[in-house]
Tab-separated table of C-alpha atoms and ligand atoms in Angstrom:
chain	number	residue	atom	x	y	z
A	1	MET	CA	0.039	-0.004	0.021
A	2	ILE	CA	2.854	2.367	1.032
A	3	ALA	CA	6.516	1.927	0.522
A	4	LEU	CA	9.585	4.061	0.955
A	5	ARG	CA	12.709	2.514	-0.608
A	6	ASN	CA	16.061	3.910	0.439
A	7	VAL	CA	14.516	7.419	0.713
A	8	THR	CA	16.773	10.354	1.549
A	9	LYS	CA	15.450	13.899	1.731
A	10	SER	CA	17.808	16.787	2.087
A	11	TYR	CA	16.381	20.258	2.323
A	12	LYS	CA	18.554	22.860	0.539
A	13	THR	CA	18.996	24.973	3.591
A	14	SER	CA	19.954	22.258	6.092
A	15	THR	CA	23.317	20.308	6.550
A	16	ARG	CA	22.053	16.882	7.555
A	17	PRO	CA	19.241	15.070	5.759
A	18	ALA	CA	15.727	15.268	7.158
A	19	LEU	CA	15.357	11.581	6.176
A	20	ASP	CA	18.371	9.435	5.744
A	21	ASN	CA	18.057	6.205	3.681
A	22	VAL	CA	14.676	5.175	5.038
A	23	SER	CA	12.891	2.054	3.898
A	24	VAL	CA	9.434	1.164	5.166
A	25	ASP	CA	6.639	-1.064	3.811
A	26	ILE	CA	3.117	-0.594	4.996
A	27	ALA	CA	0.429	-3.130	4.093
A	28	LYS	CA	-3.204	-2.369	3.280
A	29	GLY	CA	-5.247	-2.032	6.465
A	30	GLU	CA	-2.362	-1.451	8.859
A	31	PHE	CA	-2.294	1.164	11.580
A	32	VAL	CA	1.164	2.593	11.923
A	33	PHE	CA	2.553	5.275	14.271
A	34	VAL	CA	5.499	7.256	13.123
A	35	ILE	CA	7.223	8.620	16.200
A	36	GLY	CA	10.303	10.431	17.184
A	37	PRO	CA	11.376	13.754	18.758
A	38	SER	CA	10.738	17.120	17.136
A	39	GLY	CA	12.896	17.458	14.093
A	40	SER	CA	13.323	13.727	13.574
A	41	GLY	CA	11.624	13.764	10.070
A	42	LYS	CA	8.048	12.752	10.834
A	43	SER	CA	6.391	15.593	8.896
A	44	THR	CA	8.854	15.096	6.074
A	45	PHE	CA	7.807	11.417	5.888
A	46	MET	CA	4.175	12.471	5.625
A	47	ARG	CA	4.842	15.222	3.070
A	48	LEU	CA	6.710	12.814	0.793
A	49	LEU	CA	3.625	10.501	0.705
A	50	LEU	CA	1.436	13.493	-0.321
A	51	LYS	CA	3.973	14.716	-2.911
A	52	ASP	CA	4.224	17.993	-1.001
A	53	GLU	CA	8.026	17.326	-1.150
A	54	LYS	CA	10.252	15.322	-3.463
A	55	PRO	CA	12.832	12.870	-2.109
A	56	THR	CA	16.470	13.686	-2.978
A	57	SER	CA	16.871	9.965	-3.777
A	58	GLY	CA	14.908	6.685	-3.379
A	59	GLU	CA	11.456	5.704	-4.327
A	60	VAL	CA	8.044	6.609	-2.750
A	61	TRP	CA	5.033	4.380	-3.529
A	62	VAL	CA	1.425	4.759	-2.649
A	63	THR	CA	-0.727	1.931	-4.026
A	64	ASP	CA	0.483	1.503	-7.632
A	65	LEU	CA	1.579	5.058	-7.934
A	66	ARG	CA	5.241	5.969	-7.855
A	67	VAL	CA	4.870	9.271	-6.054
A	68	ASP	CA	8.355	10.626	-6.546
A	69	LYS	CA	7.909	10.289	-10.371
A	70	LEU	CA	4.253	11.246	-10.578
A	71	PRO	CA	3.555	13.866	-13.145
A	72	ALA	CA	1.706	16.913	-11.809
A	73	ARG	CA	-1.491	15.990	-13.826
A	74	LYS	CA	-1.772	12.762	-11.769
A	75	VAL	CA	-1.315	14.341	-8.392
A	76	PRO	CA	-5.058	14.734	-7.949
A	77	LYS	CA	-5.443	10.994	-8.486
A	78	LEU	CA	-2.910	10.378	-5.666
A	79	ARG	CA	-4.598	12.869	-3.346
A	80	GLN	CA	-7.923	11.264	-3.936
A	81	ARG	CA	-6.645	8.056	-2.408
A	82	MET	CA	-5.470	9.807	0.690
A	83	GLY	CA	-7.237	11.753	3.395
A	84	CYS	CA	-5.220	13.898	5.784
A	85	VAL	CA	-5.680	15.536	9.132
A	86	PHE	CA	-3.330	17.881	10.872
A	87	GLN	CA	-2.571	19.271	14.354
A	88	ASP	CA	-4.151	22.628	13.409
A	89	PHE	CA	-7.384	21.166	11.878
A	90	ARG	CA	-7.245	23.382	8.716
A	91	LEU	CA	-10.936	23.954	8.412
A	92	LEU	CA	-12.426	26.613	6.197
A	93	GLN	CA	-13.497	29.212	8.820
A	94	GLN	CA	-16.174	30.887	6.772
A	95	LYS	CA	-17.898	27.604	5.850
A	96	THR	CA	-20.161	25.488	8.144
A	97	VAL	CA	-19.295	22.004	9.325
A	98	GLU	CA	-21.420	20.524	6.572
A	99	GLN	CA	-19.965	22.817	3.870
A	100	ASN	CA	-16.416	21.966	4.944
A	101	VAL	CA	-17.024	18.242	4.393
A	102	ALA	CA	-19.079	18.839	1.200
A	103	PHE	CA	-16.486	21.049	-0.254
A	104	ALA	CA	-13.859	18.291	-0.265
A	105	LEU	CA	-16.213	16.328	-2.547
A	106	GLU	CA	-17.186	19.346	-4.704
A	107	VAL	CA	-13.482	20.031	-5.608
A	108	ILE	CA	-13.116	16.509	-6.953
A	109	GLY	CA	-16.251	16.765	-8.968
A	110	LYS	CA	-18.675	14.561	-7.069
A	111	SER	CA	-22.357	14.835	-7.959
A	112	GLY	CA	-24.858	16.716	-5.812
A	113	SER	CA	-26.770	13.522	-5.097
A	114	PHE	CA	-23.564	11.753	-3.929
A	115	ILE	CA	-22.577	14.715	-1.778
A	116	SER	CA	-25.978	14.906	-0.073
A	117	ARG	CA	-25.782	11.255	0.817
A	118	ALA	CA	-22.043	11.050	1.791
A	119	VAL	CA	-21.811	14.154	3.966
A	120	PRO	CA	-24.397	13.216	6.558
A	121	GLU	CA	-22.951	9.738	6.761
A	122	ALA	CA	-19.495	11.144	7.506
A	123	LEU	CA	-20.886	13.587	10.083
A	124	ASP	CA	-22.787	10.808	11.729
A	125	MET	CA	-19.666	8.635	11.944
A	126	VAL	CA	-17.817	11.374	13.911
A	127	GLY	CA	-20.873	12.168	15.969
A	128	LEU	CA	-21.444	15.660	14.678
A	129	SER	CA	-24.884	15.326	12.923
A	130	GLY	CA	-26.306	17.814	15.349
A	131	LYS	CA	-23.802	20.448	14.575
A	132	ALA	CA	-23.817	20.443	10.766
A	133	ASP	CA	-24.761	24.129	10.462
A	134	ARG	CA	-22.185	25.466	12.971
A	135	LEU	CA	-19.072	27.341	11.975
A	136	PRO	CA	-15.698	25.970	13.067
A	137	SER	CA	-15.275	28.908	15.512
A	138	GLU	CA	-18.374	27.712	17.382
A	139	LEU	CA	-16.786	24.249	18.008
A	140	SER	CA	-14.276	22.966	20.531
A	141	GLY	CA	-10.928	21.811	19.328
A	142	GLY	CA	-11.936	18.128	19.636
A	143	GLU	CA	-15.108	18.834	17.572
A	144	GLN	CA	-13.059	20.734	14.929
A	145	GLN	CA	-10.759	17.703	14.606
A	146	ARG	CA	-13.828	15.452	14.147
A	147	VAL	CA	-14.919	17.694	11.347
A	148	ALA	CA	-11.463	17.371	9.785
A	149	LEU	CA	-11.694	13.588	10.142
A	150	ALA	CA	-15.122	13.497	8.474
A	151	ARG	CA	-13.704	15.656	5.610
A	152	ALA	CA	-10.694	13.378	5.299
A	153	PHE	CA	-12.767	10.215	5.294
A	154	VAL	CA	-15.862	11.271	3.312
A	155	ASN	CA	-14.375	10.081	0.039
A	156	ARG	CA	-13.362	6.708	1.606
A	157	PRO	CA	-9.641	7.101	0.964
A	158	LEU	CA	-7.384	4.007	0.844
A	159	VAL	CA	-4.937	5.869	3.228
A	160	LEU	CA	-5.536	8.307	6.127
A	161	LEU	CA	-2.515	10.275	7.164
A	162	ALA	CA	-2.734	12.041	10.460
A	163	ASP	CA	0.135	14.464	11.348
A	164	GLU	CA	-0.047	15.055	15.143
A	165	PRO	CA	-3.774	14.997	15.128
A	166	THR	CA	-3.995	15.147	18.945
A	167	GLY	CA	-1.303	17.787	19.339
A	168	ASN	CA	-3.668	20.537	20.332
A	169	LEU	CA	-6.093	18.353	22.340
A	170	ASP	CA	-6.502	17.347	25.940
A	171	PRO	CA	-6.069	13.630	26.876
A	172	ASP	CA	-9.778	12.800	27.047
A	173	THR	CA	-10.489	14.496	23.648
A	174	SER	CA	-7.381	12.846	22.200
A	175	GLN	CA	-8.762	9.496	23.204
A	176	ASP	CA	-12.047	10.244	21.213
A	177	ILE	CA	-10.008	11.001	18.182
A	178	MET	CA	-8.073	7.803	18.547
A	179	THR	CA	-11.372	5.899	18.791
A	180	LEU	CA	-12.482	7.433	15.520
A	181	LEU	CA	-9.169	6.657	13.831
A	182	GLU	CA	-9.526	3.034	14.959
A	183	ARG	CA	-13.037	2.954	13.581
A	184	ILE	CA	-11.729	4.323	10.234
A	185	ASN	CA	-8.980	1.759	10.281
A	186	ARG	CA	-11.505	-1.004	10.812
A	187	THR	CA	-13.200	-0.183	7.520
A	188	GLY	CA	-9.937	-1.262	5.821
A	189	THR	CA	-8.352	2.151	5.497
A	190	THR	CA	-4.674	2.194	6.142
A	191	VAL	CA	-3.827	4.753	8.823
A	192	VAL	CA	-0.445	6.407	9.264
A	193	MET	CA	-0.165	8.693	12.315
A	194	ALA	CA	2.823	10.883	13.256
A	195	THR	CA	2.891	11.737	16.960
A	196	HIS	CA	5.104	12.207	19.963
A	197	ASP	CA	2.283	11.394	22.370
A	198	ASN	CA	3.728	8.327	24.187
A	199	THR	CA	0.569	7.753	26.193
A	200	ILE	CA	-1.435	7.149	23.024
A	201	VAL	CA	1.228	5.033	21.386
A	202	ASP	CA	1.588	2.848	24.486
A	203	ALA	CA	-2.214	2.318	24.829
A	204	MET	CA	-2.851	1.407	21.202
A	205	ARG	CA	-0.260	-1.361	20.766
A	206	ARG	CA	0.019	-0.871	17.073
A	207	ARG	CA	3.002	-0.914	14.764
A	208	VAL	CA	5.566	1.736	15.679
A	209	VAL	CA	8.136	3.151	13.245
A	210	GLU	CA	10.659	5.344	15.028
A	211	LEU	CA	12.789	8.106	13.506
A	212	ASP	CA	15.792	9.690	15.099
A	213	ARG	CA	17.567	12.583	13.241
A	214	GLY	CA	16.158	11.291	10.008
A	215	ARG	CA	17.176	7.627	10.455
A	216	LEU	CA	14.813	4.723	10.962
A	217	VAL	CA	15.855	3.368	14.360
A	218	ARG	CA	13.008	0.985	15.174
A	219	ASP	CA	10.102	-0.812	13.509
A	220	ASP	CA	8.035	-2.787	16.022
A	221	GLU	CA	4.862	-4.818	15.267
A	222	THR	CA	3.166	-3.792	18.541
A	223	GLY	CA	5.450	-1.200	19.958
A	224	VAL	CA	5.521	0.771	23.190
A	225	TYR	CA	6.966	4.244	22.941
A	226	GLY	CA	10.431	4.709	24.322
A	227	VAL	CA	11.194	1.013	25.115
A	228	GLY	CA	15.003	0.419	24.901
A	229	ARG	CA	15.977	4.023	25.510
B	1	LIG	P1	9.321	16.402	12.721
B	1	LIG	O1	7.990	16.334	11.955
B	1	LIG	O2	9.695	15.062	13.278
B	1	LIG	O3	9.441	17.508	13.752
B	1	LIG	P2	10.492	17.414	10.230
B	1	LIG	O4	10.180	16.535	9.174
B	1	LIG	O5	9.585	18.661	10.319
B	1	LIG	O6	10.531	16.643	11.629
B	1	LIG	O7	11.883	18.021	10.160
B	1	LIG	C1	13.029	17.159	9.929
B	1	LIG	C2	14.366	18.086	9.740
B	1	LIG	O8	14.205	18.788	8.481
B	1	LIG	C3	14.460	19.129	10.797
B	1	LIG	O9	15.866	19.318	10.954
B	1	LIG	C4	13.871	20.388	10.154
B	1	LIG	O10	14.461	21.565	10.538
B	1	LIG	C5	14.208	20.171	8.705
B	1	LIG	N1	13.140	20.774	7.800
B	1	LIG	C6	11.835	20.401	7.802
B	1	LIG	N2	11.225	21.104	6.829
B	1	LIG	C7	12.103	21.872	6.207
B	1	LIG	C8	12.119	22.859	5.181
B	1	LIG	N3	11.011	23.114	4.522
B	1	LIG	N4	13.259	23.488	4.852
B	1	LIG	C9	14.453	23.176	5.507
B	1	LIG	N5	14.539	22.320	6.478
B	1	LIG	C10	13.391	21.678	6.874
B	2	LIG	P1	-1.339	20.199	1.979
B	2	LIG	O1	-1.030	21.501	1.168
B	2	LIG	O2	-0.300	19.948	3.088
B	2	LIG	O3	-1.543	19.059	1.093
B	2	LIG	P2	-3.940	21.225	2.498
B	2	LIG	O4	-3.969	22.309	3.594
B	2	LIG	O5	-3.942	21.610	1.131
B	2	LIG	O6	-2.657	20.406	2.812
B	2	LIG	O7	-5.022	20.194	2.819
B	2	LIG	C1	-5.212	19.605	4.050
B	2	LIG	C2	-6.453	18.782	3.998
B	2	LIG	O8	-7.595	19.593	3.724
B	2	LIG	C3	-6.478	17.753	2.941
B	2	LIG	O9	-7.223	16.591	3.435
B	2	LIG	C4	-7.181	18.368	1.798
B	2	LIG	O10	-7.895	17.328	1.050
B	2	LIG	C5	-8.240	19.126	2.563
B	2	LIG	N1	-8.441	20.409	1.843
B	2	LIG	C6	-7.497	21.258	1.325
B	2	LIG	N2	-8.125	22.331	0.771
B	2	LIG	C7	-9.408	22.117	0.963
B	2	LIG	C8	-10.568	22.913	0.650
B	2	LIG	N3	-10.454	24.119	0.067
B	2	LIG	N4	-11.744	22.381	1.007
B	2	LIG	C9	-11.871	21.241	1.631
B	2	LIG	N5	-10.873	20.468	1.960
B	2	LIG	C10	-9.643	20.923	1.611
């Protein structure tokens, strides 16, 4: 589903690579944490998968698409297979909850009838049916992240990327988000989550890929954060 093969990413402005000869294979349906301290390369890892950045060397694969060689005209095809959520939610502030989710489908040309069916389903899944007409500013942080999850999942992507999705949330709210990510994963969606929240990683007992200064230092089937350090 996802593969990095000997991937190195060096940003022009920095001396050591942000990712240094990293190889990882992620199968369909897996739930994988990407962990490591700030600056270890987690965001770079995620951005390479989205083709927001290009590797300096190596291959990046998502499904049958070779991302690092993907021509610009095929990038929409890649992005349609992936949903993303971020620490800062990235909702459109002037649109309602429902409009935020619908817009993700409008921009990829889905029909009105599809949208009017899919959006309520997605909002129901994240428990926000009752708040469809609210603006993001009227919601708590946890609710905003649930909207972002509904938006990321409404098109049933093969892969969900979550970059520090609980970074701005308190522990209880973070747990709600993790429950939703597990539910999404159970539908068969591959979930890749970057985090440095060790409580969450320890509780979930999922595969852990650990980066340290750009190098892959650990890949455990059911890891616990920080073991061996
Ligand atoms: P993390 O998400 O684990 O904090 P990042 O992938 O953001 O790590 O960063 C890895 C390294 O790459 C850091 O040294 C960071 O300063 C550097 N870096 C990240 N993005 C850029 C960029 N756009 N330009 C230059 N250096 C960057
Ligand atoms: P990046 O530039 O890092 O790819 P974006 O901020 O463009 O991230 O997108 C973040 C998330 O929001 C993605 O899931 C994307 O599909 C979604 N998204 C981006 N722009 C819009 C938009 N105008 N309306 C709805 N969803 C959007």
